[in-house]
Amino acid sequence: MTAAPPPSASPSSSAPGGLQRRLGLGAAVVIGLGSMIGAGVFSAFAPAAAAAGDLLLVSLLIAGVVAFCNATSTAQLAAQHPTSGGAYAFGRERLGEWPGFVAGWGFVVGKTASCAAMATTAAVALVPDPWTRPAALLLVVAVTALNAAGITRTAAATAVIVAAVLAALVLVVVVVGSAPPGVGAVVDAASGAGGAGGAGGAADGAGGAGAGPTPVAVLQGAGLLFFAFAGYARIATLAEEVRRPSVTIPRAVVIALSAALVVYAAVALVLLRALGSAGTAASQRPLVDAVEAAGAGWLAPVVAVATGVAASGALLALVAGIGRTSLAMAREGDLPRGLAVVDARRGVPLRAELVLAAVVGVLVLTVDLRGVIGASSFGVLVYYLVANVAALTQTGEHRRWPRVLPVLGAVACVALVVTLPLASVLAAAAVFVVGVLGRLVVLRRRRGSPGAGRGSRTTGL
């Protein structure tokens, strides 16, 4: 293993001892899809419908617009700065060390919790209860081993997972879509239900039974759906491993996001057809209930397995993205420099991924983090806020999309904070405070250490 140097000045070549440019357009798109078509497509529609009622599709449209704004900012930055780290690297390069650190810290901590949540979600869907935690640990080990084998192996495994999940979803859409409308959909049409009534807590903000959803409730539905498929940034975190990044990354991000939006729209339509908005909001397993309402109960086990497989694919992409962001932060001393190591043979940040696996392994064995996704979502919003503000500083040939898009993206990131539970916001804020205070302590120690100030790279932990 060798300490990874900063990326090569040439975006088409690989730096000696660094990550290798092995991914083409197809592999980048697949990794993006693996991040977006995860467990969210099976679970996000119930709370979104509870908030937005029969305006669920409006919420999905808003989520798609917000996602497009954030995606174009991320792609534009990655094309100019084709290095690992995503918004951490972009924020540091264009806005300064602190904005970059805040984005990176929120991403690494929040997504580490998400890793544990995805592993547990997959295990719950695939194995009986007594074996859930051991199965989650085995899944973490297997995913880490796949990632450690090299980025091309990660892409190949993700392609298999995405193909399997898409096949299951297409089957569900065709079967449910060709069946007569379900009772819930007929009731919605007859009553003109706007919100989901008493189907869920979020529906209370939708105006109550018989009233249409409020704009805030529709925005809340949009936020829930946005968080479900906001994985396109994973492509940007792998920018140092993509061939011809200035061309490949913008195309990959747009293609992957467009495909994910089509999938989510199709699923939303069949759920509303089979269950209606109230039935979707009240369901613990919307797709399972939809196939049963369509008289295709034989598909329920397929949906359950697809849920576990999709969560596994999301975990695979998360580990890859966190590993690269940790590598970038370690290079700059914002994480221990010992993590800034790339395996010479496999071309992966092996040490960072092994440390991540150890942390996630402990988490899945000791706590159930499926309920902390709200706190992770706060970190996602901060991450994209930094990316949008950084994109606003780009000029000339590096500006690929209108300036209004990063402006809308930044405003939307702030607006979507209102969709998060207060407890999640406070928990996430505490995590950021810990990170900021920790960095302040480290910086003070560095300034007082012998040799401080002799060079810009004497900041290792």
Short mmCIF file of C-alpha atoms in Angstrom, two decimals:
data_model
loop_
_atom_site.label_atom_id
_atom_site.label_comp_id
_atom_site.label_asym_id
_atom_site.label_seq_id
_atom_site.Cartn_x
_atom_site.Cartn_y
_atom_site.Cartn_z
CA MET A 1 0.00 0.00 0.00
CA THR A 2 1.12 3.53 -0.69
CA ALA A 3 0.06 6.87 0.65
CA ALA A 4 -2.17 8.39 -2.00
CA PRO A 5 -0.91 11.61 -3.52
CA PRO A 6 -3.22 14.30 -4.79
CA PRO A 7 -4.81 13.34 -8.12
CA SER A 8 -2.96 13.74 -11.36
CA ALA A 9 -3.15 17.08 -13.05
CA SER A 10 -4.40 15.34 -16.15
CA PRO A 11 -8.03 14.26 -15.77
CA SER A 12 -7.54 11.49 -18.28
CA SER A 13 -4.63 9.79 -16.53
CA SER A 14 -4.05 8.15 -13.16
CA ALA A 15 -1.61 9.42 -10.56
CA PRO A 16 1.10 6.93 -9.56
CA GLY A 17 0.08 5.36 -6.28
CA GLY A 18 -3.38 6.90 -6.53
CA LEU A 19 -6.77 5.71 -7.69
CA GLN A 20 -7.00 4.38 -11.23
CA ARG A 21 -9.33 5.63 -13.97
CA ARG A 22 -11.14 2.41 -14.83
CA LEU A 23 -14.81 3.41 -15.09
CA GLY A 24 -16.55 4.25 -18.34
CA LEU A 25 -19.97 5.81 -18.87
CA GLY A 26 -21.94 2.59 -18.40
CA ALA A 27 -20.23 1.68 -15.13
CA ALA A 28 -20.69 5.20 -13.75
CA VAL A 29 -24.41 5.14 -14.62
CA VAL A 30 -24.84 1.74 -12.98
CA ILE A 31 -23.19 2.88 -9.74
CA GLY A 32 -25.44 5.93 -9.71
CA LEU A 33 -28.53 3.80 -10.23
CA GLY A 34 -27.42 1.39 -7.52
CA SER A 35 -27.34 4.33 -5.11
CA MET A 36 -30.74 5.72 -6.13
CA ILE A 37 -32.83 2.59 -6.64
CA GLY A 38 -32.27 1.30 -3.14
CA ALA A 39 -34.60 0.55 -0.27
CA GLY A 40 -36.25 3.96 -0.71
CA VAL A 41 -38.27 2.91 -3.74
CA PHE A 42 -39.90 0.22 -1.58
CA SER A 43 -40.47 2.29 1.56
CA ALA A 44 -40.47 6.05 0.87
CA PHE A 45 -43.89 6.26 -0.77
CA ALA A 46 -45.89 5.48 2.38
CA PRO A 47 -44.70 8.49 4.42
CA ALA A 48 -44.68 10.67 1.29
CA ALA A 49 -48.31 9.77 0.57
CA ALA A 50 -49.21 10.41 4.21
CA ALA A 51 -47.95 13.94 3.75
CA ALA A 52 -48.98 14.77 0.18
CA GLY A 53 -52.13 12.70 -0.24
CA ASP A 54 -53.29 12.52 -3.85
CA LEU A 55 -50.74 15.21 -4.72
CA LEU A 56 -48.06 12.56 -4.34
CA LEU A 57 -47.07 12.95 -7.98
CA VAL A 58 -46.64 16.70 -7.46
CA SER A 59 -44.28 15.94 -4.58
CA LEU A 60 -42.37 13.57 -6.84
CA LEU A 61 -42.11 16.25 -9.53
CA ILE A 62 -40.76 18.78 -7.01
CA ALA A 63 -38.28 16.21 -5.71
CA GLY A 64 -37.16 15.57 -9.28
CA VAL A 65 -36.60 19.27 -9.98
CA VAL A 66 -34.60 19.71 -6.76
CA ALA A 67 -32.58 16.60 -7.55
CA PHE A 68 -31.84 17.87 -11.07
CA CYS A 69 -30.58 21.21 -9.72
CA ASN A 70 -28.29 19.48 -7.23
CA ALA A 71 -27.17 16.88 -9.75
CA THR A 72 -26.16 19.43 -12.39
CA SER A 73 -24.17 21.41 -9.82
CA THR A 74 -22.40 18.25 -8.67
CA ALA A 75 -21.68 17.09 -12.22
CA GLN A 76 -20.43 20.51 -13.27
CA LEU A 77 -18.01 20.65 -10.35
CA ALA A 78 -16.79 17.09 -10.86
CA ALA A 79 -16.07 17.79 -14.52
CA GLN A 80 -13.76 20.68 -13.53
CA HIS A 81 -12.33 19.01 -10.42
CA PRO A 82 -12.12 15.28 -11.21
CA THR A 83 -10.90 14.13 -7.81
CA SER A 84 -12.29 11.97 -5.03
CA GLY A 85 -14.38 13.48 -2.28
CA GLY A 86 -17.39 15.06 -3.98
CA ALA A 87 -18.66 18.21 -2.25
CA TYR A 88 -15.85 17.98 0.32
CA ALA A 89 -13.26 18.47 -2.41
CA PHE A 90 -15.37 21.00 -4.33
CA GLY A 91 -16.15 23.08 -1.25
CA ARG A 92 -12.54 23.06 -0.11
CA GLU A 93 -11.25 24.04 -3.55
CA ARG A 94 -13.75 26.79 -4.31
CA LEU A 95 -15.08 28.05 -0.95
CA GLY A 96 -12.35 27.28 1.57
CA GLU A 97 -11.34 24.64 4.08
CA TRP A 98 -14.27 25.04 6.46
CA PRO A 99 -17.14 24.67 3.99
CA GLY A 100 -15.38 21.64 2.56
CA PHE A 101 -14.88 20.11 5.99
CA VAL A 102 -18.51 20.63 6.99
CA ALA A 103 -19.73 18.93 3.80
CA GLY A 104 -17.29 16.05 4.17
CA TRP A 105 -17.90 15.52 7.88
CA GLY A 106 -21.66 15.48 7.43
CA PHE A 107 -21.37 13.04 4.55
CA VAL A 108 -19.00 10.59 6.25
CA VAL A 109 -20.79 10.50 9.62
CA GLY A 110 -24.32 10.58 8.21
CA LYS A 111 -23.69 8.00 5.53
CA THR A 112 -21.89 5.71 7.97
CA ALA A 113 -25.15 5.59 9.92
CA SER A 114 -26.96 5.01 6.62
CA CYS A 115 -24.68 2.03 5.93
CA ALA A 116 -25.77 0.41 9.16
CA ALA A 117 -29.40 1.21 8.36
CA MET A 118 -29.15 -0.33 4.86
CA ALA A 119 -27.42 -3.45 6.16
CA THR A 120 -30.15 -3.92 8.77
CA THR A 121 -32.92 -3.22 6.24
CA ALA A 122 -31.51 -5.84 3.87
CA ALA A 123 -31.13 -8.40 6.64
CA VAL A 124 -34.68 -7.84 7.92
CA ALA A 125 -36.04 -8.37 4.40
CA LEU A 126 -34.02 -11.52 3.71
CA VAL A 127 -33.72 -13.54 6.94
CA PRO A 128 -35.85 -14.36 10.00
CA ASP A 129 -35.61 -12.17 13.08
CA PRO A 130 -33.21 -14.19 15.27
CA TRP A 131 -30.58 -14.05 12.53
CA THR A 132 -31.01 -10.41 11.50
CA ARG A 133 -27.95 -8.94 13.21
CA PRO A 134 -25.52 -11.73 12.21
CA ALA A 135 -26.84 -11.52 8.64
CA ALA A 136 -26.35 -7.74 8.60
CA LEU A 137 -22.75 -8.21 9.77
CA LEU A 138 -22.10 -10.83 7.08
CA LEU A 139 -23.53 -8.48 4.48
CA VAL A 140 -21.17 -5.70 5.61
CA VAL A 141 -18.22 -8.09 5.32
CA ALA A 142 -19.31 -9.27 1.86
CA VAL A 143 -19.86 -5.73 0.55
CA THR A 144 -16.48 -4.61 1.91
CA ALA A 145 -14.79 -7.58 0.25
CA LEU A 146 -16.42 -6.71 -3.08
CA ASN A 147 -15.33 -3.09 -2.83
CA ALA A 148 -11.83 -4.13 -1.79
CA ALA A 149 -11.52 -6.22 -4.95
CA GLY A 150 -11.51 -3.07 -7.06
CA ILE A 151 -13.88 -0.48 -8.47
CA THR A 152 -14.60 -2.54 -11.58
CA ARG A 153 -15.77 -5.42 -9.37
CA THR A 154 -17.97 -2.95 -7.48
CA ALA A 155 -19.47 -1.77 -10.76
CA ALA A 156 -20.04 -5.33 -11.99
CA ALA A 157 -21.76 -6.40 -8.77
CA THR A 158 -23.87 -3.25 -8.81
CA ALA A 159 -24.93 -3.99 -12.39
CA VAL A 160 -26.22 -7.42 -11.36
CA ILE A 161 -28.08 -5.95 -8.37
CA VAL A 162 -29.63 -3.13 -10.40
CA ALA A 163 -30.72 -5.56 -13.13
CA ALA A 164 -32.39 -7.84 -10.57
CA VAL A 165 -34.18 -5.00 -8.78
CA LEU A 166 -35.34 -3.38 -12.03
CA ALA A 167 -36.64 -6.73 -13.28
CA ALA A 168 -38.69 -7.14 -10.09
CA LEU A 169 -40.01 -3.57 -10.30
CA VAL A 170 -40.93 -3.92 -13.98
CA LEU A 171 -42.82 -7.12 -13.18
CA VAL A 172 -44.70 -5.36 -10.36
CA VAL A 173 -45.53 -2.35 -12.55
CA VAL A 174 -46.81 -4.54 -15.40
CA VAL A 175 -48.88 -6.85 -13.18
CA VAL A 176 -50.38 -4.15 -10.96
CA GLY A 177 -50.79 -1.70 -13.82
CA SER A 178 -52.77 -4.21 -15.89
CA ALA A 179 -55.10 -5.14 -13.00
CA PRO A 180 -58.35 -3.25 -12.27
CA PRO A 181 -57.97 -0.26 -9.92
CA GLY A 182 -57.88 -1.28 -6.29
CA VAL A 183 -60.52 -0.40 -3.73
CA GLY A 184 -58.35 2.35 -2.25
CA ALA A 185 -57.96 4.09 -5.59
CA VAL A 186 -61.71 3.91 -6.23
CA VAL A 187 -62.43 5.37 -2.78
CA ASP A 188 -59.97 8.21 -3.43
CA ALA A 189 -61.60 9.00 -6.77
CA ALA A 190 -65.10 8.95 -5.26
CA SER A 191 -64.27 11.06 -2.22
CA GLY A 192 -61.78 13.42 -3.82
CA ALA A 193 -59.45 12.82 -0.90
CA GLY A 194 -56.64 15.29 -0.79
CA GLY A 195 -54.63 14.32 2.26
CA ALA A 196 -54.42 10.86 3.69
CA GLY A 197 -56.56 11.77 6.66
CA GLY A 198 -55.60 9.86 9.73
CA ALA A 199 -53.43 7.38 7.86
CA GLY A 200 -50.23 8.71 9.33
CA GLY A 201 -48.74 11.38 11.51
CA ALA A 202 -47.50 13.37 8.55
CA ALA A 203 -51.03 13.63 7.26
CA ASP A 204 -51.99 15.87 10.15
CA GLY A 205 -49.96 18.59 8.50
CA ALA A 206 -51.81 17.96 5.27
CA GLY A 207 -54.86 19.72 6.52
CA GLY A 208 -56.78 16.91 8.22
CA ALA A 209 -59.43 14.58 6.90
CA GLY A 210 -61.35 15.93 3.92
CA ALA A 211 -58.96 18.83 3.37
CA GLY A 212 -56.36 19.11 0.66
CA PRO A 213 -52.68 18.95 1.56
CA THR A 214 -50.99 22.22 2.41
CA PRO A 215 -47.95 23.46 0.45
CA VAL A 216 -45.75 22.54 3.42
CA ALA A 217 -47.16 19.00 3.40
CA VAL A 218 -46.50 18.65 -0.32
CA LEU A 219 -42.96 19.91 0.30
CA GLN A 220 -42.60 17.36 3.08
CA GLY A 221 -43.60 14.62 0.65
CA ALA A 222 -41.07 15.96 -1.83
CA GLY A 223 -38.38 15.91 0.83
CA LEU A 224 -39.05 12.28 1.70
CA LEU A 225 -38.84 11.24 -1.95
CA PHE A 226 -35.77 13.42 -2.60
CA PHE A 227 -33.84 11.74 0.19
CA ALA A 228 -34.81 8.34 -1.19
CA PHE A 229 -33.03 8.82 -4.52
CA ALA A 230 -30.39 11.45 -3.74
CA GLY A 231 -27.57 9.03 -4.51
CA TYR A 232 -26.34 10.55 -7.76
CA ALA A 233 -23.54 12.27 -5.84
CA ARG A 234 -21.92 8.86 -5.54
CA ILE A 235 -20.80 9.27 -9.15
CA ALA A 236 -19.02 12.51 -8.25
CA THR A 237 -17.22 10.93 -5.28
CA LEU A 238 -15.71 8.44 -7.76
CA ALA A 239 -14.58 11.20 -10.14
CA GLU A 240 -10.93 10.23 -9.74
CA GLU A 241 -11.70 6.78 -11.15
CA VAL A 242 -13.78 7.80 -14.18
CA ARG A 243 -12.25 7.97 -17.64
CA ARG A 244 -12.72 11.31 -19.45
CA PRO A 245 -14.48 12.75 -16.37
CA SER A 246 -15.32 16.11 -17.95
CA VAL A 247 -17.52 14.27 -20.44
CA THR A 248 -18.46 11.08 -18.62
CA ILE A 249 -19.60 12.46 -15.25
CA PRO A 250 -22.16 15.02 -16.51
CA ARG A 251 -23.65 12.41 -18.84
CA ALA A 252 -23.67 9.69 -16.20
CA VAL A 253 -25.34 11.87 -13.58
CA VAL A 254 -28.12 13.03 -15.92
CA ILE A 255 -28.75 9.54 -17.35
CA ALA A 256 -28.82 7.86 -13.94
CA LEU A 257 -31.08 10.51 -12.40
CA SER A 258 -33.47 10.45 -15.37
CA ALA A 259 -33.73 6.66 -15.22
CA ALA A 260 -34.34 6.72 -11.46
CA LEU A 261 -37.09 9.33 -11.84
CA VAL A 262 -38.84 7.19 -14.46
CA VAL A 263 -38.72 4.21 -12.09
CA TYR A 264 -40.06 6.20 -9.15
CA ALA A 265 -42.84 7.72 -11.28
CA ALA A 266 -43.92 4.29 -12.53
CA VAL A 267 -43.98 2.87 -9.02
CA ALA A 268 -45.94 5.88 -7.71
CA LEU A 269 -48.55 5.46 -10.45
CA VAL A 270 -49.16 1.77 -9.76
CA LEU A 271 -49.33 2.36 -6.00
CA LEU A 272 -51.97 5.04 -6.46
CA ARG A 273 -53.83 2.77 -8.88
CA ALA A 274 -53.83 -0.22 -6.53
CA LEU A 275 -54.07 1.38 -3.09
CA GLY A 276 -54.92 5.04 -3.52
CA SER A 277 -53.17 7.73 -1.54
CA ALA A 278 -54.76 6.78 1.80
CA GLY A 279 -54.02 3.09 1.30
CA THR A 280 -50.42 3.83 0.34
CA ALA A 281 -49.99 6.07 3.38
CA ALA A 282 -51.40 3.43 5.72
CA SER A 283 -49.26 0.59 4.35
CA GLN A 284 -46.14 -0.73 6.04
CA ARG A 285 -45.16 -2.49 2.78
CA PRO A 286 -46.79 -0.57 -0.09
CA LEU A 287 -45.53 -2.70 -2.98
CA VAL A 288 -46.40 -5.95 -1.24
CA ASP A 289 -49.90 -4.65 -0.50
CA ALA A 290 -50.21 -3.41 -4.09
CA VAL A 291 -49.48 -6.81 -5.64
CA GLU A 292 -51.85 -8.49 -3.20
CA ALA A 293 -54.57 -5.95 -4.04
CA ALA A 294 -54.02 -6.78 -7.71
CA GLY A 295 -54.56 -10.47 -6.98
CA ALA A 296 -50.90 -11.32 -7.51
CA GLY A 297 -49.93 -12.43 -4.03
CA TRP A 298 -47.38 -14.78 -5.56
CA LEU A 299 -45.28 -11.67 -6.24
CA ALA A 300 -45.04 -10.70 -2.56
CA PRO A 301 -41.95 -12.87 -1.85
CA VAL A 302 -40.29 -11.44 -4.97
CA VAL A 303 -40.87 -7.91 -3.68
CA ALA A 304 -39.48 -8.84 -0.25
CA VAL A 305 -36.31 -10.28 -1.76
CA ALA A 306 -35.96 -7.29 -4.11
CA THR A 307 -36.15 -4.98 -1.10
CA GLY A 308 -33.20 -6.75 0.51
CA VAL A 309 -31.23 -6.84 -2.74
CA ALA A 310 -31.86 -3.13 -3.37
CA ALA A 311 -30.71 -2.22 0.14
CA SER A 312 -27.57 -4.31 -0.45
CA GLY A 313 -26.88 -2.39 -3.66
CA ALA A 314 -27.28 0.91 -1.86
CA LEU A 315 -24.86 -0.32 0.83
CA LEU A 316 -22.32 -1.30 -1.83
CA ALA A 317 -22.40 2.18 -3.36
CA LEU A 318 -22.33 3.86 0.04
CA VAL A 319 -19.18 2.04 1.12
CA ALA A 320 -17.47 3.04 -2.13
CA GLY A 321 -18.50 6.67 -1.74
CA ILE A 322 -17.56 6.98 1.93
CA GLY A 323 -14.22 5.31 1.29
CA ARG A 324 -13.33 7.86 -1.40
CA THR A 325 -14.52 10.83 0.65
CA SER A 326 -12.54 9.57 3.65
CA LEU A 327 -9.50 9.24 1.40
CA ALA A 328 -9.88 12.84 0.24
CA MET A 329 -10.29 14.13 3.80
CA ALA A 330 -7.31 12.13 5.02
CA ARG A 331 -5.12 13.57 2.24
CA GLU A 332 -5.80 17.04 3.66
CA GLY A 333 -5.49 16.02 7.30
CA ASP A 334 -9.21 16.39 8.06
CA LEU A 335 -9.22 12.68 8.97
CA PRO A 336 -6.19 10.71 10.19
CA ARG A 337 -3.58 10.65 7.44
CA GLY A 338 -3.19 6.92 7.88
CA LEU A 339 -6.44 6.59 5.90
CA ALA A 340 -4.88 8.33 2.88
CA VAL A 341 -3.61 5.02 1.52
CA VAL A 342 -4.48 3.40 -1.80
CA ASP A 343 -3.83 -0.32 -2.27
CA ALA A 344 -1.27 -0.49 -5.07
CA ARG A 345 -2.65 -3.68 -6.61
CA ARG A 346 -6.40 -3.15 -6.31
CA GLY A 347 -6.41 0.63 -6.66
CA VAL A 348 -8.86 1.19 -3.77
CA PRO A 349 -8.70 3.12 -0.46
CA LEU A 350 -8.52 -0.20 1.36
CA ARG A 351 -7.59 1.07 4.80
CA ALA A 352 -10.45 3.59 4.85
CA GLU A 353 -12.93 0.92 3.74
CA LEU A 354 -11.73 -1.55 6.39
CA VAL A 355 -12.09 1.05 9.14
CA LEU A 356 -15.55 1.89 7.83
CA ALA A 357 -16.52 -1.80 7.81
CA ALA A 358 -15.36 -2.18 11.42
CA VAL A 359 -17.44 0.80 12.55
CA VAL A 360 -20.54 -0.29 10.62
CA GLY A 361 -20.10 -3.86 11.88
CA VAL A 362 -20.17 -2.67 15.49
CA LEU A 363 -23.22 -0.52 14.77
CA VAL A 364 -25.29 -3.30 13.19
CA LEU A 365 -24.55 -5.60 16.11
CA THR A 366 -25.42 -3.09 18.81
CA VAL A 367 -28.07 -0.62 17.59
CA ASP A 368 -30.86 -0.35 15.01
CA LEU A 369 -30.22 2.85 13.05
CA ARG A 370 -33.11 2.57 10.60
CA GLY A 371 -34.84 5.36 12.48
CA VAL A 372 -32.01 7.91 12.18
CA ILE A 373 -32.27 8.48 8.45
CA GLY A 374 -33.76 11.90 9.18
CA ALA A 375 -30.54 13.01 10.84
CA SER A 376 -28.56 11.64 7.91
CA SER A 377 -30.81 13.63 5.58
CA PHE A 378 -29.78 16.86 7.30
CA GLY A 379 -26.20 16.03 6.38
CA VAL A 380 -27.28 15.37 2.78
CA LEU A 381 -28.85 18.84 2.59
CA VAL A 382 -25.71 20.50 3.97
CA TYR A 383 -23.62 18.50 1.48
CA TYR A 384 -25.66 19.68 -1.50
CA LEU A 385 -25.90 23.23 -0.17
CA VAL A 386 -22.10 23.43 -0.23
CA ALA A 387 -22.04 21.90 -3.73
CA ASN A 388 -24.58 24.42 -5.08
CA VAL A 389 -22.78 27.41 -3.58
CA ALA A 390 -19.48 26.10 -4.97
CA ALA A 391 -21.06 25.69 -8.42
CA LEU A 392 -22.10 29.35 -8.33
CA THR A 393 -18.42 30.34 -8.34
CA GLN A 394 -17.72 28.55 -11.64
CA THR A 395 -17.37 30.71 -14.73
CA GLY A 396 -16.57 30.52 -18.42
CA GLU A 397 -16.22 27.14 -20.05
CA HIS A 398 -16.74 25.34 -16.74
CA ARG A 399 -20.34 26.58 -16.45
CA ARG A 400 -22.36 23.94 -18.28
CA TRP A 401 -25.84 24.79 -17.00
CA PRO A 402 -27.62 28.10 -16.24
CA ARG A 403 -26.69 29.82 -12.98
CA VAL A 404 -30.33 29.66 -11.86
CA LEU A 405 -30.02 25.91 -11.26
CA PRO A 406 -27.50 26.07 -8.38
CA VAL A 407 -29.47 29.02 -6.96
CA LEU A 408 -32.66 26.95 -6.96
CA GLY A 409 -30.74 23.98 -5.58
CA ALA A 410 -29.32 25.97 -2.68
CA VAL A 411 -32.71 27.52 -1.84
CA ALA A 412 -34.35 24.08 -2.00
CA CYS A 413 -31.77 22.58 0.36
CA VAL A 414 -32.60 25.22 2.95
CA ALA A 415 -36.35 24.88 2.35
CA LEU A 416 -36.30 21.10 2.74
CA VAL A 417 -34.93 21.45 6.26
CA VAL A 418 -38.52 22.24 7.31
CA THR A 419 -39.51 18.73 6.20
CA LEU A 420 -37.25 17.11 8.79
CA PRO A 421 -38.36 16.23 12.33
CA LEU A 422 -36.98 18.65 14.90
CA ALA A 423 -35.31 15.79 16.78
CA SER A 424 -33.44 14.79 13.62
CA VAL A 425 -32.27 18.36 13.04
CA LEU A 426 -31.03 18.69 16.62
CA ALA A 427 -29.23 15.32 16.50
CA ALA A 428 -27.54 16.19 13.22
CA ALA A 429 -26.60 19.65 14.48
CA ALA A 430 -24.93 18.03 17.48
CA VAL A 431 -22.87 15.83 15.15
CA PHE A 432 -21.72 18.89 13.21
CA VAL A 433 -20.83 20.72 16.42
CA VAL A 434 -18.71 17.77 17.54
CA GLY A 435 -16.90 17.75 14.19
CA VAL A 436 -16.28 21.49 14.16
CA LEU A 437 -15.03 21.53 17.77
CA GLY A 438 -12.80 18.55 17.07
CA ARG A 439 -11.26 20.25 14.06
CA LEU A 440 -10.70 23.45 16.03
CA VAL A 441 -8.81 21.48 18.69
CA VAL A 442 -6.69 19.75 16.04
CA LEU A 443 -5.91 23.04 14.29
CA ARG A 444 -4.85 24.64 17.58
CA ARG A 445 -2.54 21.73 18.31
CA ARG A 446 -1.02 21.96 14.84
CA ARG A 447 -0.29 25.65 15.24
CA GLY A 448 1.52 24.95 18.50
CA SER A 449 3.53 21.99 17.18
CA PRO A 450 7.18 22.30 16.11
CA GLY A 451 7.50 22.96 12.40
CA ALA A 452 4.01 24.42 12.03
CA GLY A 453 3.77 26.83 9.15
CA ARG A 454 6.73 25.39 7.21
CA GLY A 455 4.44 24.18 4.48
CA SER A 456 0.85 23.88 3.48
CA ARG A 457 0.82 20.12 4.00
CA THR A 458 2.06 19.87 7.59
CA THR A 459 -1.47 19.34 8.85
CA GLY A 460 -1.66 15.59 9.27
CA LEU A 461 -3.48 14.19 12.26
#
